Amino acid sequence: FIKNSASRGGFASAGNMSLREPPSETAPQSTNGSMQYLVDTDDSDDQEGQIAERESHIGAGLCLTVRGVCCASPDMWFCFLGLLTLAVVAFVVPMNIMVPKSSKPSTTVWSNEKRRFNEWQFAVKILSEAEYENRSNQIAKLITSSGLTDADVISKRGSAQNRAFIYVTFMTPEVDLWDIEEEEYLLQLYGLTTLYYSTGGFDIWDNPTSDTILGDHPWSNSFAWLITPDYCDSWFGVICDEEEIRPVVKSLMLDGNILEGTLPQELHEKAFPNLEYISLSNNTLRGTVPSSIGTFYHLKLLSLRENQLTGSIPAEFSALVNLEALYMDRNALTGSIPIDIGKMNKLKEVSIYKNILSGTIPPMAGLNNLQLLYLEENYLSGSIPDDISGLRKLTDLRLRSNARISGTIPSTLGLGLSNLKSLYLDRMNLSGSIPSELGKLTNLEDLQLYDNSLEGAIPYELKFLTNLKRLYLDTNYLQGVIPDGLSKLVNLHSLFLSENTLVGSVPTSLGQLSALRDLRLHKNSLTGSIPSEVGDLLALRIFTLSNNYLTGEIPKEMGNLAEARVLQFNENKLYGTMPAAICKLTKGINGKGLGLLSSLVADCMEVECMCCHACV
């Protein structure tokens, strides 16, 4: 507390201040029941008067002491020695009274750009015992009557709520408890401080060093937290709306700050009525997600991703009608997705992948603004709901790695999701054929349907997906031939058709895919020869043809593939000699060339190959 403070908490916003330990709750300092001040170092007139007053009291005491020493010992030398000792005391004691022990100059630097610690001073207005008791009762009543915290929780010594309550009581002695705006300020301060203590925050005055402010420990950056109750001015990660009469907290941005512990129920609309953004991702938070977060009417962003949170997603979240982005991926959440998530019609992005969520995908029809839906790597079951096709603005749909989701791919996906760019339905338990309607998703860039039980032919309608960069259809039961129409996919980087039951020859038209880098056709029933046109794929890095029924010689034109890393021809009926042009592409122990090719594999009994890395 700074004397004559102009704003909340009785703290000056600037000036030379040094750190001191706040008074103990059980042993408040007082003088005859009145308030004491440790005066701000900038207030030189008051300081000089205070020092003079202290020196006069000390001087009076010394005079009495000198009289006692000299009268008790008539020996002049002894009297002189006593006087000399008292003179030293008279000089040192006032200096120690003037400068508290903890505020003596420190060489520890706060940071390269901020004040040194010895420039800070807690000029604390010390409440008398009676004043503290009255003040604490008033603040306790304010907190409990708001419904934020029960009285028994506040009184539980050592709890985050108890520590926050004591902090607010000591640090705001001049805040008017009868002013509504000041009440809102106190509740926000209490809510922030409770969050701080609940997630591993420490009392900064216990060890004010740069290692405790910035370091590899809980709250790796706690800049200005607790130093001043003016949280809007400088607390790291706290962003306020300064346009209000009294600034209010709008954002809590504490990503990657090594927060640990649990999130408190005080993370509530009653403490933060204007909160719009909460981002606490990439920490080590554990425990359940408090249902109180569901009270934030104005909340637009909630990011709790990459923590260790458990329990279910609170059903109360369906009340977050203004929420636009929900990120809770990479935790250990269980239970089902809230059934009423469809009511959150302002949602644009939902990412809750890589949890332990179960149950079916709830109705999504009301999410008309949804653009991104990440539900992959969970334990969801049932089928893909048809109403997802009604999400007209959806650009990214990922349901992959939910092995309990079965059934067919709804043909309606191709009719309603005209803005879709990514469709990940791989590693599920899908069956049936690939709907030809997917060919209408002309904005699609990434189509991944691998590792399912899909069957039937590859739809020729996929040739209309001219923006496609990745097409993964491998590890299914697809039949028929490789469509010539795939040569129209001029932007394709990766084409995976391996581990199916495809027949026919390798289309010569594939040589037109000039952007292709990865072509995998292994483990099919392909016949015929390897087309020389493959040598035109100058960007190709990986080409696998193993485990087919290909015949003939390996074309020398493949020596043009200067970017090749992997070429696999084994388990076929090829014969002849490995072209020298290909050998020049090799590298490694057995490689004879200076190229990039590190995996050249062939049937060396049928194909003479002195440069192969492996012979099967």
XYZ file of C-alpha atoms in Angstrom:
616
model
C 0.000 0.000 0.000
C 1.378 3.378 -0.965
C 0.297 6.328 1.111
C -2.044 8.772 -0.652
C -2.580 6.332 -3.540
C -4.757 7.666 -6.306
C -6.248 4.336 -7.292
C -7.216 0.859 -6.213
C -5.376 -0.998 -3.533
C -3.634 2.091 -2.198
C -0.658 1.529 -4.520
C 1.227 4.126 -6.481
C 1.549 3.208 -10.133
C 5.225 4.088 -10.358
C 8.135 5.221 -8.283
C 10.957 3.614 -6.426
C 9.610 0.732 -4.416
C 11.350 -2.137 -2.685
C 9.998 -5.466 -1.637
C 8.946 -6.215 1.889
C 7.076 -9.014 3.564
C 3.376 -8.281 4.231
C 2.229 -8.387 7.842
C 1.113 -11.669 9.329
C -2.591 -12.279 9.705
C -2.151 -13.476 13.245
C 0.195 -10.739 14.362
C -0.823 -7.416 12.769
C 1.425 -4.470 13.590
C -0.138 -1.475 15.284
C 0.655 1.484 17.452
C -1.985 2.240 20.065
C -4.648 0.854 17.749
C -3.931 3.365 14.977
C -2.765 2.800 11.393
C 0.948 2.998 10.603
C 2.628 3.857 7.330
C 5.935 3.018 5.790
C 6.252 6.072 3.643
C 6.962 5.993 -0.104
C 10.620 6.879 -0.754
C 9.552 9.654 -3.114
C 7.710 11.479 -0.306
C 10.865 13.163 1.072
C 9.168 15.686 3.371
C 7.076 13.078 5.160
C 10.088 10.786 5.340
C 12.316 13.417 6.941
C 9.645 14.219 9.500
C 9.134 10.574 10.303
C 12.864 9.963 10.670
C 13.223 13.027 12.890
C 10.390 11.801 15.088
C 11.964 8.342 15.367
C 15.370 9.827 16.119
C 13.892 11.992 18.863
C 12.369 8.929 20.510
C 15.647 7.041 20.170
C 17.596 10.060 21.442
C 15.428 10.268 24.511
C 15.977 6.617 25.163
C 19.719 6.964 24.702
C 19.915 9.876 27.123
C 18.262 7.777 29.806
C 20.586 4.882 28.947
C 23.731 7.077 29.109
C 22.704 8.393 32.531
C 22.235 4.834 33.731
C 25.608 3.641 32.364
C 27.665 6.521 33.787
C 25.930 6.563 37.122
C 26.248 2.827 37.511
C 30.010 3.000 36.882
C 32.036 5.916 38.251
C 35.017 4.647 36.228
C 35.429 7.247 33.414
C 36.932 4.792 30.903
C 34.051 2.431 31.304
C 31.628 5.357 30.972
C 33.423 6.548 27.806
C 33.265 3.047 26.286
C 29.551 2.870 26.997
C 28.978 6.272 25.413
C 30.910 5.211 22.276
C 28.846 2.025 21.934
C 25.596 3.926 22.320
C 26.718 6.471 19.714
C 27.154 3.690 17.167
C 23.723 2.312 18.066
C 22.255 5.798 17.703
C 23.538 5.966 14.111
C 22.721 2.401 12.958
C 19.289 1.884 14.506
C 17.555 4.793 12.744
C 18.977 3.623 9.424
C 17.604 0.137 9.953
C 14.236 1.528 10.939
C 14.192 3.758 7.905
C 15.046 0.901 5.483
C 13.333 -2.457 6.187
C 15.642 -5.428 5.983
C 13.993 -6.902 2.904
C 14.184 -3.615 0.994
C 17.950 -3.210 1.166
C 19.525 -2.906 -2.284
C 19.631 -6.121 -4.283
C 21.855 -6.894 -7.241
C 19.306 -9.326 -8.681
C 17.875 -7.989 -11.900
C 14.131 -8.324 -12.528
C 14.788 -8.574 -16.218
C 16.980 -6.816 -18.723
C 14.351 -4.202 -19.446
C 12.526 -3.773 -16.131
C 13.261 -2.127 -12.808
C 15.718 -3.751 -10.452
C 14.144 -5.203 -7.350
C 15.715 -2.634 -5.098
C 13.639 0.016 -6.861
C 10.414 -1.490 -5.525
C 9.036 -0.764 -2.087
C 5.885 -2.045 -0.513
C 4.878 0.995 1.515
C 2.334 -1.046 3.386
C -0.424 0.552 5.342
C -0.559 -1.738 8.336
C -3.988 -2.366 9.781
C -4.516 -2.686 13.464
C -5.905 -5.974 14.720
C -9.391 -4.528 15.055
C -9.240 -2.890 11.642
C -8.036 -6.095 10.016
C -10.787 -8.140 11.654
C -13.444 -5.686 10.497
C -12.003 -5.464 6.995
C -11.646 -9.228 6.588
C -15.239 -9.786 7.714
C -16.471 -7.301 5.132
C -14.490 -8.873 2.295
C -15.474 -12.394 3.342
C -19.107 -11.327 3.251
C -18.626 -9.813 -0.202
C -17.091 -13.033 -1.558
C -19.563 -15.447 0.011
C -22.632 -13.364 -0.790
C -21.578 -13.278 -4.449
C -21.670 -17.069 -4.481
C -18.056 -17.381 -5.579
C -16.763 -19.298 -2.563
C -18.320 -20.822 0.544
C -17.243 -19.507 3.932
C -15.768 -22.824 5.034
C -13.502 -22.885 1.963
C -12.272 -19.341 2.593
C -11.491 -20.169 6.200
C -9.560 -23.331 5.353
C -6.053 -22.194 6.136
C -3.520 -22.748 3.383
C -6.112 -23.222 0.640
C -5.802 -21.143 -2.501
C -9.013 -19.342 -1.578
C -7.780 -18.583 1.927
C -4.470 -17.225 0.666
C -6.233 -15.132 -1.959
C -8.651 -13.787 0.649
C -5.787 -12.727 2.949
C -3.989 -11.098 0.032
C -7.054 -9.079 -0.983
C -7.693 -8.028 2.613
C -4.177 -6.712 3.184
C -3.614 -5.203 -0.228
C -6.782 -3.148 -0.592
C -7.271 -1.263 2.705
C -8.570 1.895 1.079
C -10.961 0.396 -1.479
C -14.551 1.402 -0.775
C -16.564 -1.718 -0.101
C -19.810 0.159 -0.600
C -18.993 1.146 -4.192
C -20.361 -1.334 -6.748
C -17.481 -0.794 -9.156
C -14.986 -1.304 -6.354
C -16.778 -4.504 -5.370
C -16.360 -5.771 -8.943
C -12.679 -4.879 -8.774
C -12.219 -6.784 -5.502
C -13.965 -9.875 -6.866
C -11.780 -9.834 -9.977
C -8.679 -9.461 -7.815
C -9.843 -12.345 -5.637
C -10.611 -14.517 -8.678
C -7.217 -13.863 -10.278
C -5.322 -14.477 -7.056
C -7.223 -17.710 -6.428
C -6.345 -18.871 -9.948
C -2.707 -17.963 -9.268
C -2.460 -19.922 -6.020
C -4.507 -22.876 -7.361
C -2.154 -23.357 -10.282
C 1.173 -23.337 -8.443
C 1.777 -19.616 -7.978
C 4.049 -18.579 -5.102
C 4.296 -15.527 -2.866
C 6.762 -13.350 -4.693
C 8.090 -11.683 -1.575
C 9.251 -15.018 -0.193
C 12.152 -15.160 -2.650
C 12.334 -12.095 -4.908
C 14.934 -13.191 -7.439
C 14.988 -13.331 -11.199
C 14.952 -17.147 -10.967
C 11.562 -17.096 -9.276
C 10.095 -14.580 -11.702
C 11.391 -16.149 -14.909
C 12.427 -19.778 -14.719
C 11.698 -23.456 -15.174
C 9.141 -23.876 -12.392
C 5.397 -23.332 -11.904
C 4.425 -19.972 -13.334
C 7.644 -19.565 -15.296
C 6.589 -15.986 -16.001
C 4.798 -14.363 -13.067
C 5.778 -10.820 -13.928
C 4.089 -8.322 -11.565
C 1.619 -10.871 -10.133
C 0.952 -9.932 -6.478
C 3.558 -7.154 -6.585
C 0.714 -4.700 -7.057
C -3.040 -5.254 -6.923
C -3.340 -3.213 -10.110
C -3.708 -6.331 -12.256
C -4.755 -4.445 -15.368
C -1.591 -2.390 -15.350
C 1.124 -5.013 -15.478
C 0.159 -8.586 -14.500
C 1.557 -10.944 -17.121
C -1.153 -12.534 -19.263
C -3.967 -10.331 -17.964
C -5.489 -8.053 -20.592
C -8.140 -5.512 -19.651
C -10.618 -3.265 -21.393
C -9.312 0.169 -20.489
C -12.311 1.929 -22.017
C -14.509 1.040 -19.073
C -14.860 3.475 -16.143
C -12.842 0.987 -14.156
C -10.794 -1.395 -16.332
C -12.159 -4.944 -16.405
C -10.461 -8.214 -17.305
C -11.177 -9.278 -20.887
C -8.484 -11.912 -21.498
C -6.428 -14.466 -19.570
C -3.563 -15.571 -21.817
C -1.202 -17.874 -19.897
C -0.226 -20.487 -22.479
C 2.970 -22.455 -21.909
C 3.579 -20.913 -18.484
C 4.059 -24.191 -16.564
C 0.825 -23.788 -14.632
C 0.136 -26.845 -12.499
C -2.524 -27.844 -10.015
C -6.236 -27.474 -10.674
C -8.534 -24.843 -12.087
C -10.701 -23.316 -9.325
C -14.464 -22.842 -9.410
C -13.725 -19.149 -8.866
C -13.074 -19.011 -12.608
C -16.635 -17.730 -12.784
C -18.695 -15.029 -14.434
C -19.341 -13.444 -11.010
C -15.645 -12.687 -10.742
C -15.072 -11.897 -14.427
C -18.355 -10.661 -15.922
C -16.713 -9.359 -19.105
C -14.243 -12.152 -19.814
C -13.973 -13.024 -23.514
C -10.762 -15.041 -23.896
C -9.294 -17.834 -21.757
C -6.149 -19.490 -23.054
C -4.326 -21.808 -20.631
C -2.985 -24.335 -23.122
C 0.328 -26.184 -23.011
C 0.597 -26.338 -19.219
C 0.389 -29.212 -16.713
C -3.057 -28.535 -15.293
C -4.806 -31.573 -13.863
C -8.141 -32.408 -12.293
C -11.530 -31.722 -13.798
C -12.685 -28.779 -15.848
C -14.770 -26.542 -13.556
C -18.404 -26.240 -14.588
C -18.233 -22.574 -13.572
C -16.590 -21.804 -16.924
C -20.019 -22.383 -18.404
C -21.201 -19.133 -16.791
C -19.113 -16.856 -19.049
C -21.791 -15.389 -21.286
C -19.338 -13.215 -23.241
C -16.660 -15.883 -23.697
C -15.398 -16.215 -27.282
C -12.289 -18.379 -26.862
C -11.625 -21.264 -24.472
C -8.296 -23.037 -24.940
C -7.271 -25.736 -22.449
C -5.379 -27.939 -24.896
C -2.223 -29.884 -23.998
C -2.779 -30.323 -20.266
C -3.548 -33.295 -18.039
C -7.223 -32.570 -17.448
C -9.556 -35.438 -16.608
C -13.271 -35.921 -16.121
C -15.962 -34.965 -18.593
C -16.651 -31.851 -20.610
C -19.178 -30.003 -18.418
C -22.715 -30.001 -19.779
C -22.858 -26.369 -18.656
C -20.675 -25.479 -21.641
C -23.779 -25.510 -23.814
C -24.643 -22.158 -22.203
C -21.581 -20.543 -23.818
C -23.728 -19.156 -26.607
C -21.097 -16.633 -27.741
C -18.194 -19.085 -27.825
C -16.408 -19.169 -31.174
C -13.453 -21.468 -30.488
C -13.206 -24.478 -28.150
C -9.798 -26.171 -27.852
C -9.531 -29.049 -25.359
C -7.422 -31.501 -27.318
C -4.545 -33.592 -25.929
C -5.902 -34.131 -22.430
C -7.395 -37.201 -20.749
C -11.058 -36.187 -20.845
C -13.655 -38.936 -20.568
C -17.403 -39.216 -20.960
C -19.349 -38.077 -23.979
C -19.491 -34.885 -25.981
C -22.244 -32.686 -24.455
C -25.522 -33.503 -26.156
C -26.476 -29.829 -26.421
C -23.297 -28.707 -28.191
C -25.488 -27.999 -31.213
C -26.968 -25.018 -29.353
C -23.632 -23.191 -29.406
C -24.397 -21.734 -32.800
C -21.545 -19.224 -32.867
C -18.888 -21.930 -32.696
C -16.386 -21.757 -35.526
C -13.728 -24.195 -34.326
C -14.021 -27.283 -32.105
C -10.882 -29.271 -31.337
C -11.246 -32.014 -28.731
C -9.117 -34.701 -30.310
C -6.746 -37.093 -28.539
C -8.801 -37.644 -25.398
C -10.688 -40.666 -24.087
C -14.146 -39.482 -25.119
C -16.803 -42.111 -25.826
C -20.398 -42.281 -26.964
C -21.825 -41.127 -30.260
C -21.315 -37.865 -32.097
C -24.171 -35.614 -30.891
C -26.446 -33.632 -33.227
C -24.509 -30.859 -34.946
C -27.226 -29.315 -37.113
C -27.291 -26.023 -35.190
C -23.614 -25.236 -35.693
C -24.138 -23.174 -38.816
C -20.887 -21.221 -38.383
C -18.645 -24.205 -37.716
C -15.514 -24.274 -39.874
C -13.277 -26.797 -38.087
C -14.284 -30.011 -36.303
C -11.512 -32.178 -34.810
C -12.826 -35.259 -32.983
C -10.087 -37.738 -33.932
C -8.157 -40.106 -31.665
C -10.963 -40.817 -29.210
C -13.225 -43.795 -28.540
C -16.365 -42.484 -30.200
C -18.851 -45.018 -31.535
C -21.907 -45.217 -33.739
C -21.938 -43.874 -37.281
C -21.121 -40.606 -39.000
C -24.270 -38.494 -38.549
C -25.929 -37.246 -41.731
C -26.543 -33.816 -40.232
C -22.830 -33.008 -40.508
C -23.533 -32.410 -44.190
C -25.563 -29.384 -43.137
C -22.491 -27.578 -41.807
C -22.116 -25.468 -44.934
C -19.131 -23.458 -43.698
C -17.101 -26.477 -42.627
C -13.586 -26.522 -44.103
C -11.873 -29.188 -41.981
C -13.515 -32.407 -40.740
C -11.380 -34.925 -38.828
C -12.956 -38.020 -37.295
C -9.952 -40.315 -37.809
C -8.745 -42.922 -35.296
C -12.146 -43.655 -33.807
C -12.135 -47.390 -34.419
C -15.625 -47.845 -32.962
C -17.293 -45.637 -35.565
C -18.696 -47.896 -38.253
C -21.140 -47.835 -41.121
C -20.762 -46.154 -44.486
C -19.515 -42.755 -45.564
C -22.654 -40.620 -46.005
C -23.056 -39.559 -49.620
C -24.576 -36.323 -48.320
C -21.095 -35.153 -47.291
C -20.385 -34.521 -50.963
C -23.585 -32.560 -51.403
C -23.470 -30.138 -48.491
C -19.828 -29.504 -47.624
C -18.832 -27.466 -50.653
C -16.196 -25.495 -48.674
C -14.469 -28.564 -47.276
C -10.673 -28.625 -47.706
C -9.704 -31.552 -45.447
C -11.595 -34.789 -44.835
C -9.943 -37.303 -42.485
C -11.946 -40.507 -42.044
C -9.004 -42.907 -41.792
C -8.345 -45.612 -39.177
C -12.009 -46.169 -38.431
C -14.275 -49.136 -39.090
C -16.019 -47.814 -42.177
C -17.355 -50.143 -44.842
C -19.167 -49.895 -48.153
C -17.943 -47.989 -51.171
C -16.457 -44.540 -51.589
C -19.381 -42.251 -52.528
C -19.007 -40.769 -55.984
C -20.536 -37.585 -54.547
C -17.178 -36.813 -52.934
C -16.106 -35.724 -56.406
C -18.211 -32.598 -55.899
C -15.978 -31.349 -53.080
C -13.933 -29.296 -55.524
C -12.166 -27.309 -52.779
C -10.826 -30.475 -51.193
C -7.042 -30.552 -50.697
C -6.674 -33.541 -48.378
C -8.732 -36.755 -48.580
C -7.684 -39.549 -46.218
C -9.799 -42.720 -46.105
C -7.067 -45.280 -45.435
C -7.156 -48.212 -43.001
C -10.864 -48.985 -43.188
C -12.873 -51.783 -44.789
C -13.923 -49.864 -47.886
C -14.575 -51.855 -51.051
C -15.620 -51.346 -54.628
C -13.944 -49.297 -57.316
C -12.182 -45.964 -56.968
C -14.785 -43.457 -58.262
C -13.706 -41.801 -61.494
C -15.480 -38.653 -60.195
C -12.455 -38.024 -58.003
C -10.797 -36.568 -61.099
C -12.755 -33.373 -60.454
C -10.831 -32.747 -57.230
C -8.236 -30.652 -59.020
C -7.101 -28.911 -55.811
C -6.286 -32.212 -54.146
C -2.750 -32.530 -52.726
C -3.052 -35.779 -50.748
C -5.170 -38.814 -51.596
C -4.813 -41.719 -49.162
C -6.975 -44.733 -50.034
C -4.564 -47.459 -48.926
C -5.220 -50.421 -46.608
C -8.770 -51.140 -47.709
C -10.412 -53.705 -50.005
C -10.729 -51.527 -53.087
C -11.084 -53.335 -56.399
C -10.915 -52.564 -60.076
C -8.315 -50.546 -61.943
C -6.505 -47.323 -61.198
C -8.613 -44.680 -62.999
C -6.875 -42.747 -65.773
C -8.767 -39.717 -64.520
C -6.411 -39.397 -61.550
C -3.935 -37.831 -63.973
C -6.130 -34.705 -63.833
C -5.074 -34.117 -60.232
C -2.172 -31.895 -61.249
C -1.600 -30.569 -57.713
C -1.305 -34.015 -56.162
C 1.751 -34.516 -53.915
C 0.914 -37.930 -52.430
C -1.067 -40.834 -53.913
C -1.439 -43.898 -51.671
C -3.293 -46.833 -53.251
C -1.290 -49.625 -51.618
C -2.636 -52.678 -49.774
C -5.826 -53.074 -51.752
C -6.849 -55.588 -54.453
C -6.430 -53.331 -57.481
C -5.831 -54.959 -60.832
C -4.763 -53.880 -64.288
C -1.688 -51.947 -65.275
C -0.036 -48.845 -63.937
C -1.568 -46.038 -66.055
C 0.929 -44.245 -68.273
C -1.087 -41.084 -67.612
C 0.309 -40.962 -64.072
C 3.440 -39.524 -65.673
C 1.505 -36.262 -66.018
C 1.436 -35.701 -62.248
C 4.463 -33.424 -62.249
C 3.991 -32.389 -58.582
C 3.865 -35.972 -57.300
C 6.400 -36.785 -54.583
C 5.090 -40.003 -53.087
C 3.455 -42.800 -55.108
C 2.657 -46.048 -53.317
C 1.154 -48.951 -55.257
C 2.580 -51.926 -53.367
C 0.577 -54.976 -52.232
C -2.007 -55.027 -55.006
C -2.551 -57.310 -58.011
C -1.182 -55.006 -60.687
C 0.080 -56.537 -63.928
C 1.889 -55.407 -67.030
C 5.129 -53.471 -67.230
C 6.355 -50.370 -65.452
C 5.593 -47.441 -67.792
C 8.605 -45.415 -68.847
C 6.504 -42.276 -68.292
C 7.207 -42.679 -64.587
C 10.601 -41.196 -65.422
C 8.820 -37.861 -66.042
C 7.915 -37.551 -62.335
C 10.974 -35.452 -61.556
C 9.730 -34.506 -58.058
C 9.165 -38.140 -57.061
C 10.896 -39.229 -53.851
C 9.138 -42.468 -52.922
C 7.858 -45.050 -55.395
C 6.792 -48.494 -54.170
C 5.682 -51.303 -56.530
C 6.529 -54.350 -54.416
C 4.215 -57.333 -54.022
C 2.435 -57.112 -57.362
C 2.593 -59.163 -60.611
C 4.542 -56.706 -62.750
C 6.679 -58.044 -65.595
C 9.382 -56.813 -67.945
C 12.497 -54.768 -67.309
C 12.886 -51.754 -65.093
C 12.859 -48.737 -67.449
C 16.111 -46.794 -67.695
C 14.067 -43.545 -67.751
C 13.687 -43.920 -64.022
C 17.285 -42.750 -63.810
C 15.809 -39.260 -64.241
C 14.361 -39.395 -60.724
C 17.152 -37.376 -59.119
C 15.048 -36.680 -56.001
C 14.305 -40.334 -55.323
C 14.887 -41.692 -51.799
C 12.976 -44.983 -51.981
C 12.466 -47.275 -54.994
C 11.047 -50.733 -54.260
C 10.543 -53.280 -57.063
C 10.719 -56.548 -55.102
C 8.181 -59.380 -55.062
C 7.252 -59.019 -58.733
C 8.173 -60.856 -61.953
C 10.650 -58.295 -63.214
C 13.915 -59.354 -64.887
C 17.041 -57.957 -66.520
C 19.645 -55.629 -65.039
C 19.152 -52.617 -62.802
C 19.817 -49.633 -65.102
C 23.113 -47.896 -64.427
C 21.276 -44.568 -64.400
C 19.349 -45.738 -61.350
C 22.512 -46.968 -59.633
C 23.931 -43.482 -59.969
C 21.089 -42.219 -57.801
C 22.062 -44.383 -54.847
C 23.930 -43.639 -51.646
C 24.808 -45.636 -48.552
C 27.001 -48.616 -47.779
C 26.131 -50.603 -50.896
C 25.284 -47.638 -53.066
C 27.646 -46.932 -55.959
C 26.412 -43.423 -56.688
C 26.369 -40.055 -55.000
C 22.617 -39.443 -55.106
C 19.858 -39.379 -52.485
C 18.490 -42.889 -53.023
C 18.849 -44.753 -49.720
C 16.461 -47.662 -50.251
C 16.729 -49.500 -53.562
C 15.155 -52.942 -53.306
C 14.718 -55.597 -55.995
C 14.510 -59.349 -56.577
C 18.196 -59.862 -57.235
C 17.695 -63.456 -58.439
C 15.745 -62.118 -61.407
C 17.121 -58.571 -61.598
C 20.888 -58.275 -61.540
C 21.574 -55.438 -59.146
C 25.003 -54.588 -57.776
C 23.848 -51.299 -56.254
C 20.727 -52.439 -54.390
C 20.509 -51.762 -50.687
C 18.470 -54.947 -50.223
C 17.801 -58.022 -52.300
C 14.701 -60.092 -51.649
